[in-house]
Coordinates of C-alpha atoms in Angstrom, one line a residue:
M1 CA 113.9 102.7 76.3
P2 CA 113.8 100.0 79.5
V3 CA 113.9 96.6 78.5
L4 CA 111.3 95.4 80.6
S5 CA 108.0 97.9 81.6
V6 CA 105.5 96.6 83.0
H7 CA 102.0 98.1 82.1
N8 CA 99.2 98.3 85.3
L9 CA 99.3 94.5 86.1
T10 CA 96.1 93.6 88.2
M11 CA 96.6 89.8 89.4
T12 CA 92.9 88.9 91.4
Y13 CA 91.8 85.6 93.3
I14 CA 89.3 84.8 94.0
E15 CA 89.8 84.8 97.8
R16 CA 91.9 88.2 97.4
N17 CA 92.9 91.2 95.4
L18 CA 96.5 90.3 94.9
F19 CA 98.8 93.6 93.4
T20 CA 96.6 96.5 91.3
N21 CA 97.5 99.0 88.5
V22 CA 101.5 97.8 89.1
S23 CA 104.1 99.6 86.1
F24 CA 107.5 99.8 87.1
N25 CA 110.6 100.3 84.2
I26 CA 114.0 98.1 84.5
E27 CA 116.6 99.9 82.1
E28 CA 120.3 99.5 80.8
R29 CA 122.6 98.1 83.5
D30 CA 120.1 98.8 86.1
K31 CA 120.6 95.7 89.9
V32 CA 117.2 96.2 91.1
G33 CA 116.1 94.8 94.8
F34 CA 112.6 94.0 94.7
I35 CA 110.9 93.9 98.5
G36 CA 108.3 93.1 100.3
A37 CA 106.2 90.9 103.1
N38 CA 106.2 88.1 102.0
G39 CA 102.9 87.0 100.9
V40 CA 102.4 90.3 98.4
G41 CA 103.0 88.8 94.9
K42 CA 106.5 89.0 94.5
T43 CA 107.2 85.6 93.3
T44 CA 103.2 85.9 91.1
I45 CA 104.8 89.5 89.0
F46 CA 108.2 87.2 88.1
R47 CA 106.2 83.9 86.5
I48 CA 103.8 86.7 84.9
I49 CA 107.6 88.5 83.7
N50 CA 109.0 85.5 82.6
G51 CA 105.1 84.4 80.7
E52 CA 104.2 81.5 83.8
V53 CA 101.7 83.0 84.3
S54 CA 98.9 85.5 82.4
P55 CA 97.9 88.7 84.7
T56 CA 93.9 89.6 85.3
A57 CA 94.6 92.3 83.4
G58 CA 97.5 94.7 81.7
A59 CA 100.5 93.8 80.3
V60 CA 104.3 92.8 79.9
S61 CA 107.1 94.8 77.1
V62 CA 111.0 93.2 77.0
S63 CA 112.7 95.1 74.5
K64 CA 113.9 93.0 71.2
D65 CA 117.3 91.7 72.2
T66 CA 116.8 91.2 76.0
K67 CA 116.4 87.7 77.0
V68 CA 114.9 87.0 80.8
G69 CA 116.8 84.1 82.6
Y70 CA 114.6 83.0 85.6
M71 CA 115.8 80.3 87.9
Q72 CA 113.7 77.5 87.4
Q73 CA 114.2 77.4 83.6
H74 CA 117.1 75.9 84.5
A75 CA 116.2 72.8 86.2
C76 CA 118.0 69.4 86.2
T77 CA 116.6 66.6 84.4
H78 CA 119.6 64.3 84.3
P79 CA 120.1 62.6 87.7
Q80 CA 122.8 60.7 86.1
R81 CA 124.6 63.8 85.3
G82 CA 127.7 64.3 87.7
I83 CA 127.8 68.3 88.4
Y84 CA 130.3 70.1 86.0
D85 CA 128.4 68.4 83.0
E86 CA 125.2 69.0 84.0
V87 CA 126.5 72.8 83.6
L88 CA 128.6 72.8 80.1
S89 CA 125.6 71.6 79.1
I90 CA 123.8 75.0 78.8
F91 CA 127.2 75.8 76.9
R92 CA 125.9 73.0 74.4
Y93 CA 125.5 76.3 70.7
L94 CA 129.4 76.5 71.8
E95 CA 129.8 73.0 72.0
E96 CA 128.7 72.2 68.4
M97 CA 129.5 75.8 67.5
Q98 CA 132.7 73.8 67.8
N99 CA 131.9 70.9 66.2
E100 CA 131.2 72.9 62.9
I101 CA 134.5 74.5 62.9
D102 CA 136.7 71.1 63.1
L103 CA 133.8 69.9 60.5
L104 CA 135.6 72.9 58.3
S105 CA 138.8 72.4 59.1
Q106 CA 138.3 68.7 57.9
Q107 CA 136.8 70.0 54.4
I108 CA 140.3 72.8 54.0
E109 CA 142.8 69.8 54.7
N110 CA 141.0 67.0 52.5
G111 CA 140.2 69.7 49.4
E112 CA 136.5 69.1 49.5
G113 CA 134.4 72.0 48.1
D114 CA 134.5 75.2 48.2
I115 CA 137.6 76.3 50.0
D116 CA 136.9 79.3 49.8
N117 CA 134.1 80.0 51.1
A118 CA 134.5 76.8 53.9
I119 CA 137.6 79.4 55.3
L120 CA 135.2 82.4 55.3
K121 CA 132.6 80.3 57.5
Q122 CA 135.3 79.2 59.9
T123 CA 136.8 82.4 59.6
Q124 CA 133.4 83.8 60.6
L125 CA 132.5 80.7 62.9
I126 CA 135.3 81.4 65.4
E127 CA 135.7 84.6 65.5
Q128 CA 130.9 84.4 66.8
Y129 CA 132.8 80.9 69.3
E130 CA 135.5 83.6 70.6
R131 CA 132.9 86.7 71.2
E132 CA 130.4 84.5 73.1
G133 CA 133.0 82.8 75.2
G134 CA 134.1 79.8 73.1
L135 CA 137.7 79.9 74.9
T136 CA 136.5 80.1 78.5
Y137 CA 133.2 78.3 78.8
K138 CA 135.1 75.6 81.0
S139 CA 136.7 77.8 82.9
R140 CA 134.0 79.7 84.1
A141 CA 131.7 77.1 85.1
K142 CA 134.3 75.4 87.2
A143 CA 134.7 79.1 88.9
A144 CA 131.1 80.0 89.5
L145 CA 130.5 75.8 90.7
L146 CA 133.4 76.7 93.2
G147 CA 132.7 80.2 93.6
L148 CA 128.8 79.4 95.0
G149 CA 130.6 77.0 97.4
F150 CA 130.9 73.4 95.9
K151 CA 134.6 71.7 96.3
E152 CA 136.4 70.3 93.6
E153 CA 135.7 66.7 94.7
E154 CA 132.0 67.6 94.2
L155 CA 132.0 67.9 90.2
S156 CA 131.8 65.1 89.6
K157 CA 128.8 64.4 92.4
P158 CA 125.6 63.0 90.3
T159 CA 122.8 66.0 90.0
G160 CA 120.8 62.8 91.4
T161 CA 122.6 62.7 94.9
L162 CA 122.2 66.2 95.6
S163 CA 120.5 67.4 98.9
G164 CA 117.7 70.8 98.1
G165 CA 120.5 73.6 99.1
Q166 CA 123.2 72.0 96.4
M167 CA 119.9 71.7 93.7
S168 CA 119.2 75.5 93.9
K169 CA 122.4 76.0 94.2
L170 CA 123.3 74.8 90.4
S171 CA 119.8 75.8 89.3
L172 CA 121.3 79.4 90.9
C173 CA 124.9 78.8 89.0
K174 CA 123.4 77.9 85.8
L175 CA 120.9 80.7 85.2
L176 CA 124.1 83.0 86.4
L177 CA 126.1 81.6 83.3
S178 CA 123.7 81.4 80.4
R179 CA 123.3 83.3 77.5
A180 CA 119.8 85.7 79.8
N181 CA 120.8 88.9 80.7
L182 CA 117.7 89.8 82.1
L183 CA 118.1 87.3 85.5
L184 CA 115.4 87.1 87.9
L185 CA 116.1 86.0 91.2
D186 CA 114.4 84.7 94.0
E187 CA 116.3 84.5 97.1
P188 CA 119.2 83.1 95.5
T189 CA 121.5 83.7 99.1
N190 CA 119.4 80.8 100.2
H191 CA 121.5 77.5 101.2
L192 CA 124.5 80.1 100.2
D193 CA 127.2 80.8 103.2
I194 CA 128.9 84.2 103.3
Q195 CA 131.6 83.4 101.1
A196 CA 128.9 81.8 98.4
V197 CA 127.2 85.5 98.9
S198 CA 130.4 87.5 98.4
W199 CA 131.4 86.1 95.7
L200 CA 127.5 86.3 94.1
E201 CA 127.9 89.5 95.5
G202 CA 130.5 90.4 92.9
F203 CA 130.0 88.3 89.5
L204 CA 126.8 90.6 89.9
R205 CA 128.6 94.2 90.2
D206 CA 130.9 92.8 86.9
F207 CA 127.7 91.3 84.8
K208 CA 127.1 93.3 81.9
G209 CA 123.1 93.1 81.9
E210 CA 120.0 94.0 84.2
V211 CA 119.1 91.7 87.6
I212 CA 115.7 92.1 89.3
I213 CA 116.2 90.1 93.1
I214 CA 113.8 89.6 95.4
S215 CA 115.6 89.2 98.6
H216 CA 115.9 90.1 102.6
D217 CA 119.4 89.8 102.7
R218 CA 119.8 93.6 102.7
F219 CA 123.5 93.4 103.0
F220 CA 123.2 91.7 100.1
L221 CA 120.7 94.0 98.4
D222 CA 122.9 96.8 100.2
A223 CA 126.5 95.2 97.9
V224 CA 124.3 94.6 94.7
T225 CA 121.1 97.4 93.9
N226 CA 121.3 100.8 92.7
K227 CA 117.2 100.9 92.5
T228 CA 114.6 99.4 94.5
I229 CA 111.3 98.8 93.9
E230 CA 108.9 97.8 97.1
L231 CA 105.1 95.8 96.5
E232 CA 103.3 97.1 99.9
H233 CA 99.2 97.9 99.8
N234 CA 99.0 96.4 96.5
K235 CA 100.9 98.8 94.8
I236 CA 104.5 99.9 93.5
T237 CA 106.7 102.3 94.3
T238 CA 110.2 102.9 93.0
Y239 CA 113.3 104.9 94.6
E240 CA 117.1 104.8 93.1
G241 CA 119.3 103.9 95.3
N242 CA 120.8 100.5 97.5
Y243 CA 117.9 99.3 100.8
S244 CA 119.8 101.1 103.1
T245 CA 119.3 104.8 100.5
F246 CA 115.6 102.8 100.3
I247 CA 114.5 103.8 103.9
K248 CA 116.3 106.8 104.4
K249 CA 114.2 108.0 102.1
K250 CA 111.3 105.9 102.7
E251 CA 110.8 107.3 106.6
H252 CA 112.2 111.0 105.2
E253 CA 108.4 110.5 103.0
L254 CA 106.2 108.6 105.1
E255 CA 107.0 111.7 107.8
A256 CA 106.8 114.4 105.1
I257 CA 103.9 112.5 104.3
K258 CA 102.0 112.0 108.4
N259 CA 103.9 115.9 109.1
K260 CA 101.5 117.2 106.2
Y261 CA 98.4 115.3 106.9
I262 CA 98.1 116.1 110.0
N263 CA 98.5 119.5 109.8
D264 CA 95.7 119.4 106.6
M265 CA 93.5 117.6 109.7
R266 CA 94.5 120.8 112.3
E267 CA 93.7 122.9 109.2
I268 CA 90.3 121.3 108.3
K269 CA 89.6 121.4 111.8
R270 CA 89.8 124.9 112.6
V271 CA 88.4 125.6 109.8
E272 CA 85.1 123.2 110.3
G273 CA 84.7 124.9 113.8
I274 CA 84.8 129.0 111.9
I275 CA 81.7 127.4 109.8
E276 CA 79.8 126.1 112.5
Q277 CA 80.5 129.6 114.6
Q278 CA 79.9 131.8 111.0
K279 CA 76.1 129.7 110.7
R280 CA 75.2 129.4 114.5
W281 CA 75.7 133.8 114.2
G282 CA 73.2 133.2 111.3
R283 CA 73.3 136.1 108.9
E284 CA 73.9 136.9 105.3
R285 CA 77.0 137.2 105.3
N286 CA 77.9 134.6 108.1
F287 CA 76.2 132.0 105.3
I288 CA 78.4 133.1 102.7
T289 CA 81.1 133.6 104.3
A290 CA 80.5 129.3 105.7
Q291 CA 80.3 128.4 101.9
S292 CA 83.4 130.8 101.1
K293 CA 84.9 128.1 103.7
Q294 CA 83.1 125.0 103.1
H295 CA 85.5 125.4 99.6
Q296 CA 88.7 126.1 101.6
V297 CA 87.5 122.1 103.2
D298 CA 86.6 120.5 100.5
K299 CA 89.7 121.9 98.3
I300 CA 92.3 120.6 101.1
K301 CA 89.7 116.9 101.4
E302 CA 90.3 117.0 97.5
Q303 CA 93.8 117.5 97.8
L304 CA 94.1 115.3 101.3
V305 CA 96.3 111.8 101.6
T306 CA 96.0 110.2 103.8
P307 CA 99.2 107.8 105.4
D308 CA 99.3 103.6 104.8
S309 CA 98.6 102.0 107.3
E310 CA 102.0 99.9 109.3
L311 CA 102.1 96.3 108.0
E312 CA 101.1 93.7 110.2
T313 CA 104.6 92.8 111.6
L314 CA 105.8 90.0 114.7
S315 CA 105.6 92.1 118.3
F316 CA 107.4 90.5 121.6
K317 CA 109.4 90.5 123.8
L318 CA 111.9 87.9 125.3
E319 CA 112.0 87.7 128.8
P320 CA 114.2 85.2 130.6
K321 CA 112.7 83.7 134.4
R322 CA 116.4 83.8 136.3
E323 CA 119.6 85.0 135.9
S324 CA 122.3 82.9 135.3
G325 CA 125.7 82.9 136.6
Q326 CA 128.5 85.1 135.2
D327 CA 129.6 81.6 133.0
V328 CA 127.6 80.7 130.8
L329 CA 128.7 78.2 128.8
M330 CA 132.6 76.3 128.0
C331 CA 133.6 73.9 125.8
Y332 CA 137.4 71.6 125.9
D333 CA 139.0 70.5 122.9
L334 CA 135.7 69.1 121.2
E335 CA 135.6 66.1 118.4
K336 CA 133.1 65.1 116.8
S337 CA 133.2 62.5 112.7
F338 CA 130.4 60.7 110.9
D339 CA 131.8 57.3 110.6
D340 CA 135.7 58.8 108.3
K341 CA 134.7 62.1 108.2
K342 CA 136.2 64.5 110.6
V343 CA 133.2 67.0 110.8
F344 CA 135.4 70.0 113.5
T345 CA 138.6 69.1 116.2
G346 CA 140.2 71.3 118.6
L347 CA 136.9 72.8 119.2
S348 CA 136.8 75.1 122.4
M349 CA 135.3 78.0 123.5
H350 CA 134.3 80.1 126.4
I351 CA 130.3 82.5 126.6
K352 CA 129.9 84.9 129.3
K353 CA 126.5 86.5 130.4
G354 CA 125.4 89.1 127.8
E355 CA 127.6 88.0 125.9
R356 CA 125.5 87.7 121.3
V357 CA 128.2 85.7 119.7
F358 CA 128.3 84.4 116.4
I359 CA 129.5 81.4 114.6
I360 CA 129.7 82.1 110.7
G361 CA 132.3 79.9 109.0
P362 CA 131.4 78.0 104.8
N363 CA 128.0 75.4 104.7
G364 CA 129.2 71.2 106.6
C365 CA 132.0 72.8 109.1
G366 CA 129.9 72.0 111.7
K367 CA 128.1 74.7 113.4
S368 CA 125.0 72.9 113.2
T369 CA 126.2 69.5 114.1
L370 CA 128.3 71.9 117.6
F371 CA 124.2 73.2 118.7
K372 CA 123.5 69.3 118.8
L373 CA 125.8 68.0 120.9
L374 CA 125.1 71.6 123.5
T375 CA 121.6 70.2 122.8
S376 CA 122.0 66.9 123.7
Q377 CA 121.5 64.9 120.4
H378 CA 124.4 64.1 119.7
E379 CA 128.0 63.3 121.7
P380 CA 131.0 64.6 121.3
D381 CA 134.2 62.2 120.5
A382 CA 135.9 64.0 122.6
G383 CA 136.5 66.6 124.8
A384 CA 134.0 68.1 127.9
I385 CA 131.2 70.8 127.2
R386 CA 130.0 71.9 130.7
F387 CA 127.3 75.1 131.7
G388 CA 127.7 77.3 134.1
A389 CA 124.9 78.0 137.7
K390 CA 121.6 79.0 136.7
V391 CA 121.4 78.3 132.7
D392 CA 118.2 78.1 131.5
M393 CA 119.0 77.0 127.2
S394 CA 116.8 77.4 124.6
Y395 CA 117.5 76.3 120.9
F396 CA 115.9 77.5 117.9
D397 CA 116.3 75.0 114.9
Q398 CA 116.7 76.0 111.1
M399 CA 115.2 72.9 110.2
Q400 CA 111.8 73.7 112.8
N401 CA 112.3 69.6 114.1
D402 CA 110.7 70.4 117.4
L403 CA 107.0 71.6 115.4
D404 CA 104.2 68.6 115.0
L405 CA 103.3 69.3 111.6
A406 CA 100.3 67.0 111.9
K407 CA 98.8 70.1 115.0
T408 CA 97.3 73.0 114.4
A409 CA 99.4 76.1 115.1
L410 CA 97.0 76.8 118.3
D411 CA 97.3 72.9 119.7
E412 CA 101.5 72.8 119.2
V413 CA 101.4 75.9 121.7
Y414 CA 98.6 75.1 123.6
D415 CA 100.0 71.1 123.4
A416 CA 104.0 72.7 125.5
Y417 CA 102.3 74.4 127.4
P418 CA 98.8 73.2 128.8
S419 CA 98.7 75.7 131.9
M420 CA 98.2 78.1 129.8
D421 CA 94.3 78.6 128.7
L422 CA 92.7 79.3 125.4
T423 CA 92.2 83.1 125.3
Q424 CA 96.3 83.3 127.0
V425 CA 97.4 81.2 123.5
R426 CA 95.1 83.1 121.2
T427 CA 96.7 86.3 122.4
V428 CA 100.1 85.1 122.3
L429 CA 100.1 83.4 119.0
G430 CA 98.3 87.1 117.6
S431 CA 101.1 88.7 118.4
F432 CA 103.1 86.9 115.8
M433 CA 100.1 87.5 113.1
F434 CA 97.9 84.6 113.4
K435 CA 94.6 85.9 113.7
G436 CA 91.3 84.5 113.4
D437 CA 91.2 81.0 111.8
D438 CA 95.2 81.2 111.2
V439 CA 95.4 79.4 114.7
F440 CA 93.3 76.6 112.7
K441 CA 95.9 76.3 110.1
Q442 CA 98.2 72.9 110.3
L443 CA 101.7 73.5 110.1
S444 CA 101.6 71.3 107.4
R445 CA 100.0 73.5 105.0
M446 CA 102.1 76.3 106.6
S447 CA 104.9 78.1 104.6
G448 CA 108.2 78.3 106.0
G449 CA 107.8 81.9 107.7
E450 CA 104.4 80.8 109.1
R451 CA 106.4 77.9 110.7
A452 CA 109.6 80.2 112.0
R453 CA 107.3 82.7 113.8
V454 CA 105.1 79.8 115.7
S455 CA 108.8 78.6 116.8
L456 CA 109.5 81.8 118.1
L457 CA 106.7 81.9 119.8
K458 CA 107.5 78.6 121.9
L459 CA 111.4 79.9 122.3
M460 CA 109.8 83.0 124.1
L461 CA 107.2 81.1 126.2
K462 CA 110.6 79.3 127.5
Q463 CA 111.8 82.2 129.0
G464 CA 115.6 81.3 128.7
N465 CA 118.2 82.9 129.5
L466 CA 120.7 80.3 127.2
L467 CA 119.5 81.3 123.3
L468 CA 120.9 78.8 120.8
L469 CA 119.6 80.1 117.7
D470 CA 120.5 78.8 114.3
E471 CA 120.1 80.6 111.4
P472 CA 116.9 82.2 113.3
T473 CA 116.1 84.7 109.9
N474 CA 115.8 81.8 107.5
H475 CA 112.2 82.1 105.7
L476 CA 111.1 85.4 108.1
D477 CA 110.1 88.5 106.2
T478 CA 112.0 92.2 106.1
S479 CA 109.4 93.5 108.7
S480 CA 110.0 89.9 110.5
R481 CA 114.1 90.6 110.9
E482 CA 114.1 94.0 111.5
A483 CA 111.5 93.0 114.9
L484 CA 114.0 90.6 115.4
E485 CA 116.3 92.2 116.0
K486 CA 115.0 94.2 118.4
T487 CA 113.8 91.8 121.0
L488 CA 117.0 90.7 120.5
L489 CA 118.4 94.3 121.2
N490 CA 116.6 94.2 124.4
Y491 CA 116.8 90.5 125.4
G492 CA 118.9 91.0 129.2
G493 CA 120.8 87.2 128.5
T494 CA 122.8 85.1 126.5
M495 CA 122.8 84.7 122.9
L496 CA 125.1 82.3 120.9
I497 CA 123.5 82.2 117.4
I498 CA 124.6 81.0 113.4
S499 CA 123.9 82.7 110.8
H500 CA 124.8 83.9 106.9
D501 CA 122.0 87.3 108.0
R502 CA 125.6 89.7 107.4
Y503 CA 123.2 93.1 108.2
F504 CA 121.7 90.4 111.2
I505 CA 125.4 90.2 113.0
N506 CA 126.4 94.1 112.6
K507 CA 122.9 94.8 114.3
L508 CA 124.0 92.5 116.8
A509 CA 126.9 91.0 117.9
T510 CA 129.8 91.6 120.6
R511 CA 131.6 88.7 119.0
V512 CA 132.2 86.9 115.8
L513 CA 134.0 83.6 115.5
Y514 CA 134.8 81.7 112.4
M515 CA 134.8 78.2 112.6
N516 CA 136.4 75.5 110.8
D517 CA 137.4 72.6 111.0
D518 CA 140.5 73.0 113.5
G519 CA 138.3 74.9 115.8
F520 CA 137.6 78.6 116.1
T521 CA 139.1 82.1 115.6
E522 CA 137.6 84.3 117.4
Y523 CA 137.0 88.5 116.4
L524 CA 135.9 91.3 118.8
G525 CA 132.8 93.4 117.5
N526 CA 130.7 92.6 114.9
Y527 CA 130.8 92.2 111.2
D528 CA 132.4 94.7 109.5
D529 CA 134.8 94.3 112.5
Y530 CA 135.9 91.1 111.3
L531 CA 135.9 92.1 108.0
E532 CA 137.9 94.8 108.6
R533 CA 140.7 91.9 110.0
T534 CA 140.6 89.5 108.0
Q535 CA 140.9 91.8 104.7
N536 CA 144.0 93.7 106.3
T537 CA 145.7 91.2 108.0
G538 CA 148.3 90.6 106.3
I539 CA 148.7 92.4 102.8
Q540 CA 148.0 96.1 104.8
E541 CA 151.2 95.3 106.9
V542 CA 152.5 94.8 103.5
V543 CA 150.9 97.6 102.1
S544 CA 152.1 99.0 105.2
T545 CA 155.6 98.7 105.2
E546 CA 156.3 99.7 101.1
K547 CA 154.6 103.2 101.8
A548 CA 156.9 103.7 105.2
E549 CA 159.7 102.8 103.0
S550 CA 159.3 104.9 99.5
K551 CA 158.2 108.0 102.0
P552 CA 160.5 110.4 102.8
K553 CA 160.8 110.6 106.6
L554 CA 159.7 114.6 107.9
N555 CA 161.0 116.7 110.3
D556 CA 159.8 118.9 113.0
Y557 CA 159.6 121.7 111.1
Q558 CA 157.8 120.7 108.4
L559 CA 155.9 117.8 110.5
Q560 CA 154.3 121.6 112.2
K561 CA 154.5 123.4 109.2
Q562 CA 152.0 120.3 107.4
Q563 CA 149.9 120.0 110.9
K564 CA 149.2 123.5 110.5
A565 CA 147.8 124.0 107.2
E566 CA 145.6 120.3 107.6
E567 CA 143.9 122.4 110.7
R568 CA 143.5 126.0 108.5
K569 CA 141.8 123.5 106.1
R570 CA 139.4 122.0 108.1
K571 CA 138.8 125.3 110.1
T572 CA 138.1 126.2 105.7
K573 CA 136.1 123.4 106.3
L574 CA 133.8 123.8 108.8
S575 CA 133.3 127.4 108.4
K576 CA 131.6 126.5 104.7
C577 CA 129.9 123.3 106.8
E578 CA 128.2 125.4 109.1
N579 CA 126.9 128.3 106.6
R580 CA 125.4 125.6 104.3
I581 CA 123.3 124.3 107.4
A582 CA 122.0 127.6 108.3
E583 CA 121.5 128.7 104.9
L584 CA 119.6 125.0 104.4
E585 CA 117.9 126.1 107.9
E586 CA 116.3 128.5 106.0
E587 CA 115.4 127.1 103.3
I588 CA 113.5 124.1 104.8
E589 CA 111.8 126.9 107.3
K590 CA 110.3 128.5 104.2
L591 CA 109.7 125.6 102.1
N592 CA 107.4 124.5 104.9
A593 CA 105.4 128.0 105.4
M594 CA 104.4 127.3 101.6
M595 CA 103.4 124.4 102.0
N596 CA 100.9 125.3 104.2
D597 CA 100.1 129.0 101.6
E598 CA 96.7 127.9 99.9
S599 CA 97.3 128.6 96.7
V600 CA 100.5 125.9 97.1
M601 CA 98.1 123.7 98.8
S602 CA 95.2 122.9 95.6
D603 CA 98.0 123.0 93.2
Y604 CA 99.3 119.2 93.2
E605 CA 102.4 119.6 91.1
K606 CA 103.7 122.5 92.7
L607 CA 102.5 120.9 96.2
A608 CA 105.2 117.6 94.8
E609 CA 108.4 119.8 93.9
I610 CA 108.9 121.4 97.5
T611 CA 107.9 117.8 98.9
A612 CA 111.0 117.2 97.2
Q613 CA 112.5 119.9 97.3
L614 CA 112.5 119.8 101.6
E615 CA 112.8 116.7 100.6
R616 CA 116.3 116.7 99.0
N617 CA 117.5 119.4 101.6
Q618 CA 116.9 117.0 104.5
I619 CA 118.8 114.0 103.0
E620 CA 122.0 117.4 102.6
L621 CA 121.4 118.6 105.7
D622 CA 121.8 115.6 107.6
A623 CA 125.1 114.8 105.9
L624 CA 126.3 117.8 107.4
F625 CA 125.8 117.7 110.1
E626 CA 127.7 114.2 110.0
E627 CA 130.3 116.1 108.4
W628 CA 130.5 119.2 111.3
A629 CA 130.9 116.3 113.9
T630 CA 133.4 114.4 112.3
L631 CA 135.0 118.4 111.5
S632 CA 134.3 119.4 114.9
E633 CA 136.3 116.1 116.3

């Protein structure tokens, strides 16, 4: 039985319909990625599940043993209470249980009342206390706080002094440690650095309940989820597998729908041509034939599935107005402190033309401060910054301080680039998804994602050849992130980027700089290369040495024998792989032929069964081609 069932939810506001007849189930131990563009209604569905909002139609049912936990329930209401004590407040039931155990112990020691009953009750309470984590809750609370990025010395800090990001982390911590066994997590990785996100991934993988996660962090979704639910075009589609699996399945599905639609439309056109011809001939048997063919067309039209139009997304191109020299940016032994707090020291780097360099590191290590030094918003306490010849810098500020929130989108761009006429400004705003009256919307009334698009538009128009991007994917939905990735991959300039988006780093990075207060550690390649280096360094060497010592040495004869055996195995696998590829290609050809059969066209269930089999065969074929390529090498 599902722990959560959502039945035919519909939500309609005065100005628009948000979604219609949304249904899905959450089974035991499901870890679900809930994805879709910004504004489609994902958070609204969370609020309906949590009972905060009533839908226009439909219902939500939760199994009797399921307790739903939503981050907004865990706000901090005692500004003088310390961070650690605030987290411990969710374990008040354990403290009360401990107090009751202590009272019973005192009663037993003093010989008061019914001793046998007191001993029995005390034993039951102790068992319950231990079962519910009474012996470990304080250490678990501390470990969770440290895992999410709080420092040891911050744990006594009053919650009333925390920033918005820190307060979100504290609320997340309270939710994770609460007694809820169905967690609704809305963008949980916001405000977390890479180390904290990695800790959260491990926590959720080990979590024994169910989780639904709204997130645009694709790397995070891949690491945690086993199911993906997409809300698009006002409807829900459920896929087994994580984000990457979902993308592959969706591509195959869309391609199959598109191909079938093209084939069906081609067939309709062909048969309608025959009908027209028969009518022109005008004999009785021609009219009978035309009528028969019309029935055939009507059947195809009945089961015709029109592909959904693609969602509108960012569409832009970044082009430098000129090329820079080979040496783009040099920093020598930079130091920066604020009052008595040292941010970093001894920081040096050399950025070459065409590089895509990512800076990563824990929150508070000074990444954004470095960018403020590079953009002359602050001066370094020591060291030097040198820009190369013909370097034109463009800066994307994650705090969006470059925007005047009192202006409209149209005025913000027009005032920054007065040489453009209004038609040109409206055209470029349109490519950034600001259509019609959207261009007159005041920036202060826009979402973070909308303001980020305005900042990216201004960045595009500046045509710099060195991009400084501070968390550019924050606030962007998944499709916008993918559009930005594509644009940056085609950009001809140099990039220095601060990001916690590991999927984004993997797609773009040519070099990763890990930052701490003593400078940079350099890793060539993308995030996967960085992970491989950091996880294997030291530990891998010890393991390898131990294995080498414990493993007997092979003489030349034994080595040749082993190599020949491995080669025979490789050839056998290769032969099996080639045979299976041939079988699958033949099956796929037969299934495609069956889909065009008239009896199948009119049988929706049979058609769905064939389409599903085609998809399974295609997935297996793709995997076999990869295996074949590896074995061939």
